[in-house]
CSV table of C-alpha atoms in Angstrom, one decimal:
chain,number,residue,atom,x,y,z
A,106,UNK,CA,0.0,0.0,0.0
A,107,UNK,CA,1.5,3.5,-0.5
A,108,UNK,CA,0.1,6.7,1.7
A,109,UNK,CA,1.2,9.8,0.7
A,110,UNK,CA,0.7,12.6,2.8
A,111,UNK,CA,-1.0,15.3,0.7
A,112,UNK,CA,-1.5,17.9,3.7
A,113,UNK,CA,-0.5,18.1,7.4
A,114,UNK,CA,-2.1,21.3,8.7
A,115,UNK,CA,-5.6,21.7,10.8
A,116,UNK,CA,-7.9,24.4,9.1
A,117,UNK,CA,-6.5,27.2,7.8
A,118,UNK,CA,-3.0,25.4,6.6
A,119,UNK,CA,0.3,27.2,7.7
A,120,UNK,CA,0.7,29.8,7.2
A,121,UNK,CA,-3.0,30.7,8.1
A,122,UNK,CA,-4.2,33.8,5.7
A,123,UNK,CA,-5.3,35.6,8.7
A,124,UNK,CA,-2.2,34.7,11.4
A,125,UNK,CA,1.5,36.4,12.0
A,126,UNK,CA,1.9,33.7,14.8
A,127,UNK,CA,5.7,32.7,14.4
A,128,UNK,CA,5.0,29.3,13.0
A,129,UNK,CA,3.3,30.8,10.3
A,130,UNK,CA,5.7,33.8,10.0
A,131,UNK,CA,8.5,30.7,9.3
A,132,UNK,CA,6.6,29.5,7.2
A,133,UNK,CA,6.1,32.6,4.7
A,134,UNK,CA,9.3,33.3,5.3
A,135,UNK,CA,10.9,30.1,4.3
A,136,UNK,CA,12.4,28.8,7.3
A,137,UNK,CA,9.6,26.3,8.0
A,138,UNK,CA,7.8,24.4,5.3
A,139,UNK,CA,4.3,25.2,4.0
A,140,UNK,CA,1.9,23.3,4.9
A,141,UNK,CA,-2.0,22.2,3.6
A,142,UNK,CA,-5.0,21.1,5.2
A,143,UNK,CA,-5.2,17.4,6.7
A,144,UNK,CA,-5.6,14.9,3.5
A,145,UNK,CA,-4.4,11.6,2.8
A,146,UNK,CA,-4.1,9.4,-0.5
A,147,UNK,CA,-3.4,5.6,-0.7
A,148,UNK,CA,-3.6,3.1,-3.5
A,149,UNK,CA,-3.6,-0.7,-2.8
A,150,UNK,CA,-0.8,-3.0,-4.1
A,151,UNK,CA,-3.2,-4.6,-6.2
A,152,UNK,CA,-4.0,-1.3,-8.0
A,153,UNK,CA,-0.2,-0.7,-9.0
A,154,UNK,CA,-0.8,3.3,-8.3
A,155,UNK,CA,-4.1,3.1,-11.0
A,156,UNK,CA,-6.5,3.4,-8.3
A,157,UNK,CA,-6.3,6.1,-5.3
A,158,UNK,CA,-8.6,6.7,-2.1
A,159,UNK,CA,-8.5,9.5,-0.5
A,160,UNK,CA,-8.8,9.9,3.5
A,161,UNK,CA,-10.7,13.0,3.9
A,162,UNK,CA,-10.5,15.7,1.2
A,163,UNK,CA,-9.5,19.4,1.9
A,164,UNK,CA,-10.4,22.6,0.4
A,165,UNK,CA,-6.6,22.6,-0.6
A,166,UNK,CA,-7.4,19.2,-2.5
A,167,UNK,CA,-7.0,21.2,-5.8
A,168,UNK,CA,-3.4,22.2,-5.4
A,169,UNK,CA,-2.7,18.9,-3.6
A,170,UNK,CA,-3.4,17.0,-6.4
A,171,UNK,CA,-1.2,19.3,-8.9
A,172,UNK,CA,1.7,18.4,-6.7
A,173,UNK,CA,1.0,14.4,-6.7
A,174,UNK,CA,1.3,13.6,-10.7
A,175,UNK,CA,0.1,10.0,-9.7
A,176,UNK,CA,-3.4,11.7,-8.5
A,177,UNK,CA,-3.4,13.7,-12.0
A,178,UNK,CA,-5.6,12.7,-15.2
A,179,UNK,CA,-3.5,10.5,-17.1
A,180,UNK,CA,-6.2,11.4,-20.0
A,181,UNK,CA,-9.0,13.2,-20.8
A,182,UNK,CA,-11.9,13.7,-18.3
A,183,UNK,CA,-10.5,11.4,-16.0
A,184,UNK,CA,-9.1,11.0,-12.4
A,185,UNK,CA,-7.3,8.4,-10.7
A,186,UNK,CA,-9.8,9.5,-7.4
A,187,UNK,CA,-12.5,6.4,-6.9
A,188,UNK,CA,-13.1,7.1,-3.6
A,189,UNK,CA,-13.5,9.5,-0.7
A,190,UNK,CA,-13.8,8.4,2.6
A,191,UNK,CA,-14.4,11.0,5.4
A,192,UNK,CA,-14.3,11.5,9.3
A,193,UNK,CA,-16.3,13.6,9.7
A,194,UNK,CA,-18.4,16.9,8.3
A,195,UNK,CA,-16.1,19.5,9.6
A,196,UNK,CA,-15.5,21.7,6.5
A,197,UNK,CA,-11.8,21.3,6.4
A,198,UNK,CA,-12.2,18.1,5.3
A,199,UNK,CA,-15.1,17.7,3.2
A,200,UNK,CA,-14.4,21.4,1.5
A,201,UNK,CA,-12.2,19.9,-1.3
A,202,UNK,CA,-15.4,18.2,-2.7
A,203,UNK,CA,-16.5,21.4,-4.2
A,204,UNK,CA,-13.1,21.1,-5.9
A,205,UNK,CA,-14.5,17.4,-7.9
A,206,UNK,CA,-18.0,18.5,-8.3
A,207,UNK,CA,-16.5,18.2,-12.1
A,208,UNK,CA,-17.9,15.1,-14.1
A,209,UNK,CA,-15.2,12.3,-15.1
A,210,UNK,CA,-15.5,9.4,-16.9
A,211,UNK,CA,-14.5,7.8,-13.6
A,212,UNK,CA,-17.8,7.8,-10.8
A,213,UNK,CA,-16.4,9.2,-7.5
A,214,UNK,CA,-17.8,7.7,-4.9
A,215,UNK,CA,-17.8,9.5,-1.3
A,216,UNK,CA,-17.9,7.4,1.9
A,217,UNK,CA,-19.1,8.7,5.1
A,218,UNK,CA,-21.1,7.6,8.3
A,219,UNK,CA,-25.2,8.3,8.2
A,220,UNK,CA,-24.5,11.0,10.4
A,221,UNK,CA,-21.6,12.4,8.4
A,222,UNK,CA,-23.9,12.4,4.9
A,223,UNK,CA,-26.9,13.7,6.3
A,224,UNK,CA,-25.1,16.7,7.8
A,225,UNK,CA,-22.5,17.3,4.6
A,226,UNK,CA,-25.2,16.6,1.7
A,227,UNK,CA,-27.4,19.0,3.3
A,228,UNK,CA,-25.0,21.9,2.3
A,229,UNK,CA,-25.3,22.8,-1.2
A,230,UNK,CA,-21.8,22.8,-2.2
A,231,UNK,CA,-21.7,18.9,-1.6
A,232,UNK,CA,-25.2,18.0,-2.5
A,233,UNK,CA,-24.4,17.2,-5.7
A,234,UNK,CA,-22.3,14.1,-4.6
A,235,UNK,CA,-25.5,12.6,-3.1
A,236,UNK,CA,-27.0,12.0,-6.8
A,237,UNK,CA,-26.2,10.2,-10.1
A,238,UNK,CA,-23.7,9.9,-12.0
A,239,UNK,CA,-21.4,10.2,-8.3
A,240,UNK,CA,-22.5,8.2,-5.4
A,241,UNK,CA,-22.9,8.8,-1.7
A,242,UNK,CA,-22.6,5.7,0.5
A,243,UNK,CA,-22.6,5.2,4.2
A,244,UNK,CA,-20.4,3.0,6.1
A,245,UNK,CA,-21.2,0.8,8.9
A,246,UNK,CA,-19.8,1.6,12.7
A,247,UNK,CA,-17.7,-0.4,14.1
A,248,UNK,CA,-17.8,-3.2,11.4
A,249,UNK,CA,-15.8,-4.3,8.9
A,250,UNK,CA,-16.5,-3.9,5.0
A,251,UNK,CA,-14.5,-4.8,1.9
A,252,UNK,CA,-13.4,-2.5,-0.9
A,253,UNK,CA,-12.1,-2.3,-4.4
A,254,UNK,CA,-11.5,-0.3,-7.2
A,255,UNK,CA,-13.5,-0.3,-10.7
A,256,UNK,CA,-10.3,-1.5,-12.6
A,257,UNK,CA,-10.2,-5.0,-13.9
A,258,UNK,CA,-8.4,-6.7,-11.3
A,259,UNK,CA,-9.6,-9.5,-9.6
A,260,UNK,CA,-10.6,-9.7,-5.7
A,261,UNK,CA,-11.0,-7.6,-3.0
A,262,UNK,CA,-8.5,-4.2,-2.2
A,263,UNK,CA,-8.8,-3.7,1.0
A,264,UNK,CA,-10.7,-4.1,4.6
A,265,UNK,CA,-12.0,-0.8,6.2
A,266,UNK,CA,-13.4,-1.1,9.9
A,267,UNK,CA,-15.3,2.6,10.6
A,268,UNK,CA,-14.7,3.2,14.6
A,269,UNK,CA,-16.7,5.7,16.1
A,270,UNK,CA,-14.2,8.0,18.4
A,271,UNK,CA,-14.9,11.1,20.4
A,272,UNK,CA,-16.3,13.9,19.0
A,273,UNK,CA,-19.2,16.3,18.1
A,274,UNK,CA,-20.8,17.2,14.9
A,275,UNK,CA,-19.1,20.5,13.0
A,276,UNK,CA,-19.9,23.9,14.5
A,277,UNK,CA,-21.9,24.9,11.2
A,278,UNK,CA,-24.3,22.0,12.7
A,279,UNK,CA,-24.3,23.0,16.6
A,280,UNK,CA,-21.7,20.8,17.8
A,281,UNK,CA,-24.1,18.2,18.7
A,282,UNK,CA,-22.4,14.7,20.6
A,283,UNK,CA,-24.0,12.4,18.1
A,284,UNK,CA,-22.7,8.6,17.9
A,285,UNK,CA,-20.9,8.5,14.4
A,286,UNK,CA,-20.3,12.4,13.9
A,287,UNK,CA,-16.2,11.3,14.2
A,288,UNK,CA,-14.9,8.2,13.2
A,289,UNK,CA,-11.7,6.5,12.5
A,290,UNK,CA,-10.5,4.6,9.8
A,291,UNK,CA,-8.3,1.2,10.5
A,292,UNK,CA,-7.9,0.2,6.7
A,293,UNK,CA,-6.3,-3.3,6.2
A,294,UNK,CA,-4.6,-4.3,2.8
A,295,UNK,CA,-5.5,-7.7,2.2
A,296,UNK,CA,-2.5,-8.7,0.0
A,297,UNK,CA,0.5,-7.6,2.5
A,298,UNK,CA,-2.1,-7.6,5.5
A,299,UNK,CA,-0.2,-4.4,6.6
A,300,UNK,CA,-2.8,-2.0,8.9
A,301,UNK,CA,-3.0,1.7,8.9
A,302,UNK,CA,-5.1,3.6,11.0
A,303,UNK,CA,-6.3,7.3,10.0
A,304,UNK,CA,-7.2,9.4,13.3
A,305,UNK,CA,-7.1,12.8,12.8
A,306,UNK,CA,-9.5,14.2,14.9
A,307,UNK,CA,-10.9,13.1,18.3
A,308,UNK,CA,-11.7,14.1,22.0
A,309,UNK,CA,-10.6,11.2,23.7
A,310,UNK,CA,-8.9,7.3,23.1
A,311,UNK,CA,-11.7,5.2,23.7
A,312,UNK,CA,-11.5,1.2,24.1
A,313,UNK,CA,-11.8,1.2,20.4
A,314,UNK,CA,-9.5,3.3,19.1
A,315,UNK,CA,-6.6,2.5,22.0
A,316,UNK,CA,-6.9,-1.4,20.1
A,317,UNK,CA,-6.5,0.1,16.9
A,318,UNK,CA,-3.7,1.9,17.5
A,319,UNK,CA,-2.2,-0.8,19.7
A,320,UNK,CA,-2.6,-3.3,16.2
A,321,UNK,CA,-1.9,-0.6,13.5
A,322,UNK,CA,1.5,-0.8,11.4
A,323,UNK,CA,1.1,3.1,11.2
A,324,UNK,CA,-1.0,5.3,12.5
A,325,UNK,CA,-1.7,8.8,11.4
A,326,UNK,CA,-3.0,11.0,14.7
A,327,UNK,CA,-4.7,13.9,15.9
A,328,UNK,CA,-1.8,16.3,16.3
A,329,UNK,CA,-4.2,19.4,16.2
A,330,UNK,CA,-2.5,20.7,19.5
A,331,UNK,CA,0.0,20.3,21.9
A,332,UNK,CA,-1.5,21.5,24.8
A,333,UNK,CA,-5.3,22.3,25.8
A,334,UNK,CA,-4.5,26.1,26.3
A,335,UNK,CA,-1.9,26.4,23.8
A,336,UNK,CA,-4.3,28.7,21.6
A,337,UNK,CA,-4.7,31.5,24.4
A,338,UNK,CA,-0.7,30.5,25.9
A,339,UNK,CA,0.1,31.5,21.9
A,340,UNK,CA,-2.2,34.8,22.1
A,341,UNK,CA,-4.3,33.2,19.0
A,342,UNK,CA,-7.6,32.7,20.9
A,343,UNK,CA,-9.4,31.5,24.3
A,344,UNK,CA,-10.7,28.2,22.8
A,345,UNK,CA,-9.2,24.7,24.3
A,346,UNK,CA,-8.4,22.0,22.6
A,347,UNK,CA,-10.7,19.9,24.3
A,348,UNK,CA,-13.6,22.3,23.7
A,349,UNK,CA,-12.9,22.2,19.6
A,350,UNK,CA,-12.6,18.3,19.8
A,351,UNK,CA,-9.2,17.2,19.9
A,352,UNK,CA,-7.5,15.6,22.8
A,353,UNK,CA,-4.0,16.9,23.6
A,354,UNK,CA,-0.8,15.7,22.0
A,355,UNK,CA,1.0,16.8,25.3
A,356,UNK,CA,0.8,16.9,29.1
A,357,UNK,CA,-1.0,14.4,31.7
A,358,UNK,CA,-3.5,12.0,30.0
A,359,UNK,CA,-2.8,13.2,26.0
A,360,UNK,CA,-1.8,11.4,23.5
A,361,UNK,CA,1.9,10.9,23.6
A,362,UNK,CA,1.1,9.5,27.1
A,363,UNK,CA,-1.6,6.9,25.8
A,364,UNK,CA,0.8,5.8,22.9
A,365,UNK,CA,3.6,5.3,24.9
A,366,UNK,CA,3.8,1.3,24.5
A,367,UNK,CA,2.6,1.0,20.8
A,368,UNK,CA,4.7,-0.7,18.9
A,369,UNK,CA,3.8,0.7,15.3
A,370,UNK,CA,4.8,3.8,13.7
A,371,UNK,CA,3.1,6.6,15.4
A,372,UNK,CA,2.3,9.9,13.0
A,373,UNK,CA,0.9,13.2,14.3
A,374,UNK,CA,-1.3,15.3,11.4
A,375,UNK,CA,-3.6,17.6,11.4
A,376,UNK,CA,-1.4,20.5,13.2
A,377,UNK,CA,-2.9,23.7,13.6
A,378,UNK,CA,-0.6,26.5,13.2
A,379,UNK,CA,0.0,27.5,16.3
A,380,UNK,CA,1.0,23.7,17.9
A,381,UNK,CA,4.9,24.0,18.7
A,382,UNK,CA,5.9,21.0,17.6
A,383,UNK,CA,6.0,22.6,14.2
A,384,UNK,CA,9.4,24.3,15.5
A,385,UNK,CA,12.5,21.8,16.0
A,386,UNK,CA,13.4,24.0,18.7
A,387,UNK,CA,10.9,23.7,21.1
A,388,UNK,CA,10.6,21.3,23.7
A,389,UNK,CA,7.3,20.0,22.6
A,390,UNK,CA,8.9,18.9,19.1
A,391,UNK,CA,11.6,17.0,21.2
A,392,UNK,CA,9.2,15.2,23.3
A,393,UNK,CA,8.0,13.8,20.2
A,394,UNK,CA,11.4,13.0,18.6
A,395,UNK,CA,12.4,11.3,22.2
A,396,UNK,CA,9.0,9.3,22.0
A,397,UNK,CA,10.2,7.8,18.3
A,398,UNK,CA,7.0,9.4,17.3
A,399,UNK,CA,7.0,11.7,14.2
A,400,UNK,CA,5.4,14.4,12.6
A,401,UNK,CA,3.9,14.0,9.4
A,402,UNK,CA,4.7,16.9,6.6
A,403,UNK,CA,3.0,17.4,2.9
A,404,UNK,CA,4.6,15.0,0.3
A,405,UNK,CA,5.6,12.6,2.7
A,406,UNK,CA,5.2,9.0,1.6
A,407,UNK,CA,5.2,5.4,2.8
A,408,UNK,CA,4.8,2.3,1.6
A,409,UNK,CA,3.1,-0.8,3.7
């Protein structure tokens, strides 16, 4: 299986349009890199790089794609994309669908908890994706399902199990706690059997989620923030972490503490652009380099 990291960054990217914090002042400046909002592309072994589904799929999904040539039509009207799978309806990561509202001779089809659809199909920008020729299917909680690509190659792709994690429905929608509003993806290749887990948003490590990460070869994490205050500690805002949705990377009870015995390849996503592990100097980016966690960055790849 290869992942490729398309973006790294929480809403807004870094640098943010509207921010001269001094992670995204390194970043326009060069001494940090760019970085886009939270999407990630894979493509099964069997596929041999034909077929790509995306995790999630950014307003930035536009440019993301011009720097990928394997996500690029290799011809006419036609994309590589067969599938979208989201988290949740948070518009940082179903705003890139607007971006594919284009027909392609290729059918996209979008994936998303009941919850997830009924709250993202309602907006008109992504309505369009809930009728013919594209198709809008819901995934089951906490079970597993099979998928593969429309190519002619024989047998099943790969395993997705949907895990319902801790979270609230998008602001836009009232921040409800519904069952299903976030979700995780563990996505198992059948070939290799090689497990990836795709995480980049919750409030807490439930039951569920701390086995999935226990059993994942890699797993991509909430890496929103560092610490619950860190947005009024940085001057950018009084909101906490925990109050937007996204357990702590840092501190007593976050996530660098619950991972601490994995024994898979631990990635941090999703930064927002003022977390301090986006500057090698701090002491938050060493506790993740002691931890032999890492931070993911756009254009980084891996193969399972």
């Amino acid at each position: 299986m290869i992942v490729r990291v398309l973006g790294s960054a929480a809403g807004g990217g870094v640098p943010q349009w509207n921010c001269a914090c001094a992670n995204c002042a390194a970043a326009r400046a060069g001494r940090a890199p760019r970085r886009t909002e939270s999407t990630l592309a894979i493509s099964p072994k069997a596929a041999q790089g034909r077929h790509w589904f995306l995790l999630n799929c950014s307003p930035d999904i536009a440019s993301q794609i011009e720097a990928f040539p394997p996500l690029q039509p290799p011809h006419g009207r036609f994309t590589p994309i067969g599938d979208v799978l989201l988290t949740d309806a948070n518009l940082d990561h179903i705003g890139g669908l607007a971006v594919l509202r284009q027909s392609t001779s290729r059918r996209i089809r979008v994936r998303s908890t009941a919850v997830v659809r009924e709250i993202a199909a309602a907006q008109p920008s992504f309505a369009h994706f809930s009728v013919p020729p594209h198709l809008w299917l819901d995934v089951p909680l906490d079970e597993a399902t099979t998928l593969r690509g429309d190519d002619d190659v024989a047998g099943d792709w790969l395993e997705i199990r949907t895990i319902a994690v801790g979270g609230t429905t998008p602001g836009y929608d009232g921040r409800r706690d519904v069952r299903g509003a976030v979700v995780a993806y563990e996505i198992t290749e059948t070939l290799s059997r090689e497990r990836l887990l795709f995480a980049p948003i919750f409030s807490t490590i439930n039951e569920a989620l701390a086995d999935a990460i226990a059993s994942a070869s890699v797993a991509f994490l909430d890496g929103t923030c560092y610490s619950d205050d860190e947005l009024a500690t940085t001057g950018l805002g009084e909101k906490r972490a925990r109050t937007m949705g996204h357990q702590p990377v840092g501190g007593a009870g976050g996530t660098l503490e619950r991972i601490r015995s994995a024994q898979g390849r631990m990635i941090f996503t999703h930064l927002n652009n003022s977390n301090p592990m986006l500057d090698p100097h701090s002491e938050a980016y060493v506790a993740i380099a002691a931890s032999g966690a890492e931070i993911a960055y756009d254009g980084m790849e891996l193969t399972l």
